[in-house]
Short mmCIF file of N, CA and C in Angstrom, two decimals:
data_model
loop_
_atom_site.label_atom_id
_atom_site.label_comp_id
_atom_site.label_asym_id
_atom_site.label_seq_id
_atom_site.Cartn_x
_atom_site.Cartn_y
_atom_site.Cartn_z
N UNK I 17 35.55 36.02 24.49
CA UNK I 17 36.05 35.83 23.16
C UNK I 17 36.84 37.11 22.84
N UNK I 18 37.99 36.91 22.10
CA UNK I 18 38.84 38.05 21.86
C UNK I 18 38.15 38.99 20.76
N UNK I 19 38.37 40.29 20.91
CA UNK I 19 37.71 41.20 20.03
C UNK I 19 37.97 40.92 18.52
N UNK I 20 39.16 40.49 18.11
CA UNK I 20 39.46 40.15 16.79
C UNK I 20 38.48 39.02 16.31
N UNK I 21 38.32 37.95 17.14
CA UNK I 21 37.57 36.81 16.80
C UNK I 21 36.07 37.24 16.65
N UNK I 22 35.56 38.17 17.47
CA UNK I 22 34.15 38.66 17.32
C UNK I 22 33.97 39.35 15.86
N UNK I 23 34.99 40.06 15.45
CA UNK I 23 34.85 40.66 14.09
C UNK I 23 35.08 39.61 13.02
N UNK I 24 35.95 38.68 13.17
CA UNK I 24 36.28 37.76 12.13
C UNK I 24 35.22 36.60 12.01
N UNK I 25 34.54 36.32 13.06
CA UNK I 25 33.64 35.20 13.08
C UNK I 25 32.52 35.23 11.96
N UNK I 26 31.87 36.40 11.69
CA UNK I 26 30.85 36.33 10.66
C UNK I 26 31.51 36.11 9.28
N UNK I 27 32.66 36.65 9.03
CA UNK I 27 33.33 36.35 7.72
C UNK I 27 33.86 34.97 7.60
N UNK I 28 34.27 34.44 8.70
CA UNK I 28 34.75 32.94 8.68
C UNK I 28 33.56 32.07 8.43
N UNK I 29 32.45 32.36 9.13
CA UNK I 29 31.21 31.55 8.81
C UNK I 29 30.74 31.65 7.39
N UNK I 30 30.74 32.91 6.89
CA UNK I 30 30.25 33.12 5.55
C UNK I 30 31.17 32.34 4.62
N UNK I 31 32.44 32.38 4.75
CA UNK I 31 33.36 31.70 3.80
C UNK I 31 33.31 30.26 3.96
N UNK I 32 32.81 29.74 5.06
CA UNK I 32 32.72 28.29 5.37
C UNK I 32 31.39 27.69 4.84
N UNK I 33 30.47 28.54 4.39
CA UNK I 33 29.15 28.04 4.04
C UNK I 33 29.04 27.64 2.66
N UNK I 34 29.54 26.39 2.39
CA UNK I 34 29.48 25.85 1.01
C UNK I 34 28.46 24.69 1.04
N UNK I 35 27.62 24.58 0.00
CA UNK I 35 26.64 23.55 -0.17
C UNK I 35 26.09 23.49 -1.49
N UNK I 36 25.11 22.69 -1.77
CA UNK I 36 24.53 22.62 -3.05
C UNK I 36 23.05 22.40 -3.03
N UNK I 37 22.35 22.79 -4.14
CA UNK I 37 20.98 22.62 -4.23
C UNK I 37 20.30 23.10 -5.54
N UNK I 38 19.05 22.81 -5.77
CA UNK I 38 18.39 23.18 -7.10
C UNK I 38 17.05 23.75 -6.90
N UNK I 39 16.92 24.98 -7.16
CA UNK I 39 15.58 25.67 -7.18
C UNK I 39 15.88 27.06 -7.32
N UNK I 40 14.86 27.95 -7.26
CA UNK I 40 15.05 29.32 -7.37
C UNK I 40 14.22 30.05 -6.35
N UNK I 41 14.50 31.34 -6.10
CA UNK I 41 13.71 32.14 -5.23
C UNK I 41 12.25 32.41 -5.66
N UNK I 42 11.62 33.24 -4.99
CA UNK I 42 10.12 33.41 -5.26
C UNK I 42 9.97 34.12 -6.53
N UNK I 43 11.00 34.65 -7.25
CA UNK I 43 10.80 35.37 -8.49
C UNK I 43 11.06 34.39 -9.63
N UNK I 44 11.34 33.08 -9.46
CA UNK I 44 11.54 32.26 -10.55
C UNK I 44 12.92 31.70 -10.58
N UNK I 45 13.35 31.29 -11.75
CA UNK I 45 14.74 30.80 -11.92
C UNK I 45 15.82 31.81 -11.67
N UNK I 46 16.77 31.45 -10.97
CA UNK I 46 17.88 32.42 -10.72
C UNK I 46 18.78 32.49 -11.91
N UNK I 47 19.19 33.76 -12.19
CA UNK I 47 20.19 33.95 -13.28
C UNK I 47 21.51 33.90 -12.66
N UNK I 48 22.22 32.86 -12.85
CA UNK I 48 23.54 32.71 -12.15
C UNK I 48 24.65 33.58 -12.62
N UNK I 49 24.50 34.07 -13.89
CA UNK I 49 25.60 34.87 -14.44
C UNK I 49 25.39 36.30 -14.20
N UNK I 50 24.12 36.78 -14.11
CA UNK I 50 23.85 38.24 -13.81
C UNK I 50 22.65 38.28 -12.85
N UNK I 51 22.93 37.96 -11.60
CA UNK I 51 21.81 37.89 -10.69
C UNK I 51 21.30 39.23 -10.16
N UNK I 52 22.10 40.32 -10.38
CA UNK I 52 21.58 41.58 -9.90
C UNK I 52 21.77 41.86 -8.35
N UNK I 53 21.29 42.95 -7.91
CA UNK I 53 21.46 43.33 -6.55
C UNK I 53 20.23 42.93 -5.80
N UNK I 54 20.11 41.60 -5.64
CA UNK I 54 18.89 41.04 -4.96
C UNK I 54 19.40 39.84 -4.07
N UNK I 55 18.49 39.54 -3.17
CA UNK I 55 18.73 38.34 -2.38
C UNK I 55 17.90 37.24 -2.96
N UNK I 56 18.52 36.13 -3.40
CA UNK I 56 17.84 35.14 -4.15
C UNK I 56 18.36 33.70 -3.80
N UNK I 57 17.43 32.76 -3.71
CA UNK I 57 17.82 31.35 -3.45
C UNK I 57 18.11 30.81 -4.87
N UNK I 58 19.32 30.44 -5.11
CA UNK I 58 19.69 29.96 -6.40
C UNK I 58 19.47 28.43 -6.52
N UNK I 59 19.46 27.75 -5.38
CA UNK I 59 19.28 26.21 -5.43
C UNK I 59 18.68 25.91 -4.01
N UNK I 60 17.84 24.79 -4.03
CA UNK I 60 17.22 24.32 -2.74
C UNK I 60 17.00 22.78 -3.13
N UNK I 61 17.55 21.93 -2.28
CA UNK I 61 17.40 20.51 -2.39
C UNK I 61 17.08 19.87 -1.01
N UNK I 62 16.01 18.96 -0.97
CA UNK I 62 15.82 18.18 0.12
C UNK I 62 16.40 16.77 -0.20
N UNK I 63 17.19 16.23 0.70
CA UNK I 63 17.75 14.91 0.53
C UNK I 63 16.98 13.94 1.42
N UNK I 64 16.52 12.90 0.80
CA UNK I 64 15.75 11.87 1.51
C UNK I 64 16.77 11.05 2.35
N UNK I 65 16.22 10.49 3.45
CA UNK I 65 17.07 9.66 4.28
C UNK I 65 17.65 8.44 3.52
N UNK I 66 18.83 8.06 3.83
CA UNK I 66 19.42 6.84 3.28
C UNK I 66 18.98 5.58 4.06
N UNK I 67 19.47 4.38 3.65
CA UNK I 67 19.09 3.18 4.34
C UNK I 67 19.53 3.11 5.87
N UNK I 68 20.48 3.87 6.22
CA UNK I 68 21.02 3.80 7.58
C UNK I 68 20.61 5.07 8.37
N UNK I 69 19.62 5.82 7.86
CA UNK I 69 19.29 7.01 8.53
C UNK I 69 17.79 7.32 8.50
N UNK I 70 17.23 8.07 9.38
CA UNK I 70 15.94 8.56 9.27
C UNK I 70 15.90 10.13 9.22
N UNK I 71 17.04 10.69 8.89
CA UNK I 71 17.18 12.13 8.94
C UNK I 71 17.04 12.76 7.52
N UNK I 72 16.12 13.76 7.47
CA UNK I 72 15.93 14.51 6.25
C UNK I 72 16.86 15.75 6.36
N UNK I 73 17.54 16.08 5.35
CA UNK I 73 18.32 17.36 5.32
C UNK I 73 18.11 18.14 4.07
N UNK I 74 18.29 19.37 4.09
CA UNK I 74 18.03 20.33 2.97
C UNK I 74 19.27 21.20 2.85
N UNK I 75 19.54 21.59 1.66
CA UNK I 75 20.69 22.41 1.29
C UNK I 75 20.26 23.50 0.43
N UNK I 76 20.71 24.75 0.76
CA UNK I 76 20.35 25.91 0.00
C UNK I 76 21.64 26.64 -0.49
N UNK I 77 21.48 27.31 -1.58
CA UNK I 77 22.53 28.25 -2.06
C UNK I 77 21.78 29.63 -2.17
N UNK I 78 22.16 30.55 -1.36
CA UNK I 78 21.57 31.87 -1.37
C UNK I 78 22.55 32.90 -1.77
N UNK I 79 22.24 33.72 -2.83
CA UNK I 79 23.12 34.78 -3.21
C UNK I 79 22.56 36.11 -2.71
N UNK I 80 23.39 36.86 -1.91
CA UNK I 80 23.04 38.18 -1.53
C UNK I 80 23.74 39.23 -2.31
N UNK I 81 23.13 39.71 -3.34
CA UNK I 81 23.72 40.70 -4.15
C UNK I 81 23.49 42.09 -3.75
N UNK I 82 22.91 42.24 -2.57
CA UNK I 82 22.67 43.60 -2.03
C UNK I 82 23.94 44.20 -1.37
N UNK I 83 23.88 45.39 -0.95
CA UNK I 83 24.97 46.09 -0.25
C UNK I 83 25.03 45.76 1.24
N UNK I 84 23.93 45.20 1.78
CA UNK I 84 23.81 44.97 3.25
C UNK I 84 23.86 43.46 3.54
N UNK I 85 24.12 43.11 4.78
CA UNK I 85 24.05 41.79 5.24
C UNK I 85 22.60 41.39 5.41
N UNK I 86 22.28 40.06 5.06
CA UNK I 86 20.95 39.54 5.26
C UNK I 86 21.06 38.58 6.40
N UNK I 87 20.13 38.51 7.30
CA UNK I 87 20.16 37.64 8.44
C UNK I 87 19.00 36.56 8.42
N UNK I 88 19.34 35.39 8.01
CA UNK I 88 18.38 34.32 8.01
C UNK I 88 17.93 33.94 9.35
N UNK I 89 16.71 34.14 9.74
CA UNK I 89 16.18 33.97 11.07
C UNK I 89 15.64 32.49 11.25
N UNK I 90 15.08 31.93 10.13
CA UNK I 90 14.55 30.59 10.24
C UNK I 90 13.95 30.15 8.90
N UNK I 91 13.56 28.84 8.84
CA UNK I 91 12.94 28.25 7.73
C UNK I 91 11.77 27.46 8.18
N UNK I 92 10.70 27.55 7.50
CA UNK I 92 9.50 26.70 7.76
C UNK I 92 9.01 26.05 6.54
N UNK I 93 8.18 25.11 6.70
CA UNK I 93 7.46 24.36 5.64
C UNK I 93 6.26 23.63 6.22
N UNK I 94 5.30 23.48 5.38
CA UNK I 94 4.11 22.70 5.84
C UNK I 94 4.26 21.23 5.73
N UNK I 95 5.48 20.84 5.32
CA UNK I 95 5.79 19.36 5.25
C UNK I 95 6.43 18.81 6.47
N UNK I 96 7.13 19.61 7.25
CA UNK I 96 7.79 19.17 8.43
C UNK I 96 7.43 20.07 9.65
N UNK I 97 7.33 19.44 10.79
CA UNK I 97 7.03 20.25 11.96
C UNK I 97 8.15 21.10 12.47
N UNK I 98 9.39 20.70 12.09
CA UNK I 98 10.52 21.41 12.65
C UNK I 98 11.64 21.47 11.50
N UNK I 99 12.17 22.71 11.39
CA UNK I 99 13.30 22.96 10.51
C UNK I 99 14.36 23.69 11.33
N UNK I 100 15.54 23.07 11.54
CA UNK I 100 16.65 23.72 12.23
C UNK I 100 17.87 23.88 11.39
N UNK I 101 18.54 25.01 11.61
CA UNK I 101 19.76 25.24 10.91
C UNK I 101 20.90 24.72 11.77
N UNK I 102 21.71 23.74 11.17
CA UNK I 102 22.83 23.13 11.86
C UNK I 102 24.08 23.53 11.20
N UNK I 103 25.20 23.47 11.93
CA UNK I 103 26.52 23.67 11.42
C UNK I 103 27.44 22.71 12.14
N UNK I 104 28.60 22.51 11.51
CA UNK I 104 29.62 21.62 12.09
C UNK I 104 30.61 22.58 12.69
N UNK I 105 30.85 22.31 13.98
CA UNK I 105 31.80 23.17 14.73
C UNK I 105 32.90 22.24 15.33
N UNK I 106 34.00 22.25 14.69
CA UNK I 106 35.12 21.41 15.14
C UNK I 106 34.73 19.97 15.24
N UNK I 107 34.00 19.46 14.27
CA UNK I 107 33.67 18.07 14.20
C UNK I 107 32.36 17.65 15.03
N UNK I 108 31.73 18.64 15.61
CA UNK I 108 30.47 18.44 16.29
C UNK I 108 29.36 19.20 15.66
N UNK I 109 28.18 18.52 15.53
CA UNK I 109 27.01 19.20 14.96
C UNK I 109 26.46 20.08 16.07
N UNK I 110 26.01 21.32 15.74
CA UNK I 110 25.32 22.18 16.65
C UNK I 110 24.23 23.00 15.94
N UNK I 111 23.21 23.29 16.68
CA UNK I 111 22.10 24.11 16.12
C UNK I 111 22.61 25.58 16.13
N UNK I 112 22.27 26.24 15.00
CA UNK I 112 22.67 27.73 14.98
C UNK I 112 21.65 28.48 15.76
N UNK I 113 22.16 29.16 16.72
CA UNK I 113 21.27 29.96 17.63
C UNK I 113 21.20 31.40 17.05
N UNK I 114 20.10 32.00 17.06
CA UNK I 114 19.95 33.37 16.49
C UNK I 114 19.86 33.34 15.00
N UNK I 115 20.49 34.26 14.37
CA UNK I 115 20.42 34.40 12.91
C UNK I 115 21.67 33.92 12.25
N UNK I 116 21.54 33.60 10.94
CA UNK I 116 22.74 33.20 10.19
C UNK I 116 22.94 34.32 9.17
N UNK I 117 24.06 35.01 9.37
CA UNK I 117 24.35 36.25 8.55
C UNK I 117 24.93 35.81 7.16
N UNK I 118 24.45 36.52 6.13
CA UNK I 118 24.87 36.43 4.75
C UNK I 118 25.32 37.84 4.34
N UNK I 119 26.64 38.06 4.40
CA UNK I 119 27.11 39.43 4.11
C UNK I 119 26.71 39.88 2.61
N UNK I 120 26.64 41.15 2.45
CA UNK I 120 26.29 41.62 1.07
C UNK I 120 27.37 41.20 0.07
N UNK I 121 26.95 40.94 -1.13
CA UNK I 121 27.77 40.55 -2.18
C UNK I 121 28.47 39.25 -1.86
N UNK I 122 27.79 38.29 -1.29
CA UNK I 122 28.40 36.97 -0.94
C UNK I 122 27.35 35.94 -1.03
N UNK I 123 27.71 34.67 -1.02
CA UNK I 123 26.92 33.54 -1.19
C UNK I 123 26.98 32.66 0.02
N UNK I 124 25.77 32.20 0.45
CA UNK I 124 25.71 31.12 1.46
C UNK I 124 25.51 29.81 0.66
N UNK I 125 26.42 28.93 0.84
CA UNK I 125 26.31 27.60 0.09
C UNK I 125 26.37 26.51 1.12
N UNK I 126 25.22 25.95 1.44
CA UNK I 126 25.16 24.89 2.39
C UNK I 126 25.64 23.57 1.77
N UNK I 127 26.21 22.67 2.65
CA UNK I 127 26.75 21.37 2.22
C UNK I 127 26.68 20.44 3.25
N UNK I 128 26.74 19.10 2.78
CA UNK I 128 26.80 18.01 3.86
C UNK I 128 28.03 18.21 4.78
N UNK I 129 27.85 18.00 6.07
CA UNK I 129 28.97 18.13 6.95
C UNK I 129 29.31 19.59 7.32
N UNK I 130 28.56 20.55 6.73
CA UNK I 130 28.84 21.97 7.07
C UNK I 130 27.53 22.57 7.57
N UNK I 131 27.15 23.75 7.11
CA UNK I 131 25.90 24.38 7.38
C UNK I 131 24.82 23.69 6.59
N UNK I 132 23.71 23.44 7.21
CA UNK I 132 22.55 22.70 6.49
C UNK I 132 21.33 22.78 7.28
N UNK I 133 20.22 22.43 6.66
CA UNK I 133 18.97 22.38 7.32
C UNK I 133 18.64 20.96 7.77
N UNK I 134 18.14 20.75 8.95
CA UNK I 134 17.71 19.44 9.42
C UNK I 134 16.19 19.51 9.60
N UNK I 135 15.50 18.67 8.91
CA UNK I 135 14.03 18.66 8.85
C UNK I 135 13.50 17.48 9.69
N UNK I 136 12.59 17.66 10.57
CA UNK I 136 12.08 16.61 11.35
C UNK I 136 10.59 16.70 11.57
N UNK I 137 9.97 15.65 12.08
CA UNK I 137 8.53 15.55 12.33
C UNK I 137 7.75 15.71 10.97
N UNK I 138 7.93 14.83 10.08
CA UNK I 138 7.25 14.69 8.80
C UNK I 138 5.75 14.78 8.97
N UNK I 139 5.09 15.68 8.28
CA UNK I 139 3.67 16.00 8.42
C UNK I 139 2.88 15.52 7.17
N UNK I 140 3.51 15.04 6.14
CA UNK I 140 2.91 14.62 4.97
C UNK I 140 3.37 13.22 4.52
N UNK I 141 2.83 12.58 3.62
CA UNK I 141 3.32 11.32 3.05
C UNK I 141 4.70 11.59 2.46
N UNK I 142 5.61 10.65 2.52
CA UNK I 142 6.93 10.80 1.94
C UNK I 142 6.86 11.22 0.40
N UNK I 143 5.89 10.72 -0.33
CA UNK I 143 5.89 11.02 -1.70
C UNK I 143 5.38 12.49 -1.93
N UNK I 144 4.86 13.15 -0.97
CA UNK I 144 4.40 14.55 -1.06
C UNK I 144 5.56 15.55 -0.71
N UNK I 145 6.70 15.07 -0.30
CA UNK I 145 7.82 15.97 0.01
C UNK I 145 8.23 16.69 -1.21
N UNK I 146 8.37 18.05 -1.08
CA UNK I 146 8.67 18.93 -2.23
C UNK I 146 7.53 19.57 -2.88
N UNK I 147 6.31 19.13 -2.49
CA UNK I 147 5.07 19.77 -3.06
C UNK I 147 4.86 21.14 -2.55
N UNK I 148 5.39 21.43 -1.33
CA UNK I 148 5.12 22.70 -0.70
C UNK I 148 6.45 23.47 -0.58
N UNK I 149 6.44 24.77 -0.68
CA UNK I 149 7.73 25.53 -0.55
C UNK I 149 8.38 25.57 0.82
N UNK I 150 9.71 25.80 0.83
CA UNK I 150 10.33 26.17 1.98
C UNK I 150 10.20 27.69 2.08
N UNK I 151 9.94 28.20 3.27
CA UNK I 151 9.77 29.64 3.50
C UNK I 151 10.93 30.10 4.34
N UNK I 152 11.79 30.88 3.70
CA UNK I 152 12.93 31.50 4.39
C UNK I 152 12.52 32.81 4.99
N UNK I 153 12.79 32.94 6.28
CA UNK I 153 12.35 34.18 6.99
C UNK I 153 13.59 34.91 7.46
N UNK I 154 13.65 36.20 7.11
CA UNK I 154 14.81 37.01 7.47
C UNK I 154 14.49 37.96 8.63
N UNK I 155 15.56 38.45 9.28
CA UNK I 155 15.36 39.32 10.49
C UNK I 155 14.74 40.67 10.18
N UNK I 156 14.80 41.09 8.91
CA UNK I 156 14.16 42.37 8.58
C UNK I 156 12.68 42.26 8.26
N UNK I 157 12.13 41.04 8.42
CA UNK I 157 10.71 40.77 8.13
C UNK I 157 10.40 40.25 6.74
N UNK I 158 11.45 40.26 5.87
CA UNK I 158 11.15 39.74 4.50
C UNK I 158 11.23 38.19 4.49
N UNK I 159 10.78 37.66 3.41
CA UNK I 159 10.71 36.17 3.32
C UNK I 159 10.91 35.80 1.87
N UNK I 160 11.38 34.57 1.59
CA UNK I 160 11.46 34.12 0.25
C UNK I 160 10.90 32.66 0.27
N UNK I 161 9.98 32.36 -0.60
CA UNK I 161 9.45 31.00 -0.79
C UNK I 161 10.18 30.34 -1.90
N UNK I 162 10.59 29.07 -1.64
CA UNK I 162 11.30 28.37 -2.72
C UNK I 162 10.91 26.90 -2.70
N UNK I 163 10.65 26.37 -3.84
CA UNK I 163 10.22 24.97 -4.00
C UNK I 163 11.48 24.10 -4.19
N UNK I 164 11.73 23.24 -3.29
CA UNK I 164 12.95 22.49 -3.39
C UNK I 164 12.91 21.28 -4.40
N UNK I 165 14.04 20.90 -4.85
CA UNK I 165 14.12 19.70 -5.62
C UNK I 165 14.42 18.54 -4.64
N UNK I 166 13.76 17.44 -4.82
CA UNK I 166 13.90 16.29 -3.83
C UNK I 166 14.80 15.30 -4.46
N UNK I 167 15.84 14.83 -3.76
CA UNK I 167 16.79 13.90 -4.29
C UNK I 167 17.00 12.74 -3.34
N UNK I 168 17.33 11.58 -3.90
CA UNK I 168 17.71 10.41 -3.06
C UNK I 168 19.02 10.64 -2.30
N UNK I 169 19.17 9.88 -1.24
CA UNK I 169 20.40 10.08 -0.39
C UNK I 169 21.64 9.80 -1.25
N UNK I 170 21.53 8.94 -2.20
CA UNK I 170 22.78 8.56 -2.92
C UNK I 170 23.01 9.44 -4.16
N UNK I 171 22.04 10.38 -4.41
CA UNK I 171 22.17 11.28 -5.56
C UNK I 171 23.25 12.31 -5.33
N UNK I 172 23.70 12.85 -6.42
CA UNK I 172 24.68 13.92 -6.49
C UNK I 172 23.92 15.24 -6.26
N UNK I 173 24.34 16.09 -5.42
CA UNK I 173 23.82 17.45 -5.23
C UNK I 173 24.42 18.34 -6.35
N UNK I 174 23.81 19.41 -6.64
CA UNK I 174 24.30 20.40 -7.57
C UNK I 174 25.59 21.00 -7.11
N UNK I 175 26.62 21.00 -8.03
CA UNK I 175 27.86 21.63 -7.71
C UNK I 175 27.81 23.04 -8.22
N UNK I 176 27.54 24.00 -7.36
CA UNK I 176 27.31 25.40 -7.81
C UNK I 176 28.46 26.29 -7.43
N UNK I 177 28.79 27.10 -8.38
CA UNK I 177 29.79 28.15 -8.10
C UNK I 177 29.25 29.42 -8.67
N UNK I 178 28.99 30.44 -7.83
CA UNK I 178 28.28 31.60 -8.27
C UNK I 178 28.94 32.19 -9.55
N UNK I 179 28.02 32.48 -10.50
CA UNK I 179 28.45 33.10 -11.76
C UNK I 179 28.84 32.09 -12.81
N UNK I 180 28.95 30.80 -12.45
CA UNK I 180 29.26 29.67 -13.36
C UNK I 180 28.09 28.84 -13.62
N UNK I 181 28.17 28.06 -14.69
CA UNK I 181 27.10 27.05 -14.83
C UNK I 181 27.21 25.93 -13.85
N UNK I 182 25.97 25.38 -13.46
CA UNK I 182 25.92 24.35 -12.50
C UNK I 182 26.48 23.00 -13.09
N UNK I 183 27.09 22.20 -12.18
CA UNK I 183 27.58 20.90 -12.60
C UNK I 183 27.09 19.81 -11.63
N UNK I 184 26.81 18.62 -12.10
CA UNK I 184 26.51 17.59 -11.12
C UNK I 184 27.69 17.29 -10.26
N UNK I 185 27.51 16.93 -8.97
CA UNK I 185 28.62 16.60 -8.11
C UNK I 185 28.32 16.97 -6.67
N UNK I 186 28.97 16.37 -5.79
CA UNK I 186 28.77 16.62 -4.35
C UNK I 186 29.73 17.51 -3.78
#
């Protein structure tokens, strides 16, 4: 890989990470207009499979208001046996290997067809999905627990733009 691409890749990934969701980090509701210098999950949604799918997906919006990059190492939950971070790379889905960097003073916004969580091996009854938190684990040993909002496959995800009010929309 060319040296320029090695330097540009984290910024390109960060700018490509758009998505939607509804929840807040472990400290409660996220203040979208004055979030402070913290790492916070502003939204989290689990989308139930549609009629033509058996795939559960989750979407997060994470604001990193700190001065340093945060590295999402993984996500776990007691509701699914496996949670993998996926991204679309030139039209092909691929699992993110290693960590997913969220640069300081930026937002990771997951979205359908982009970066997202794929949940598999359901461990609870379908009506119990969303009862347990998603646990986000970072490379520095910190973690954030967030209770996701559960939405039907046909539902609109939250249209979130950092610092603005949330709007319905995909």
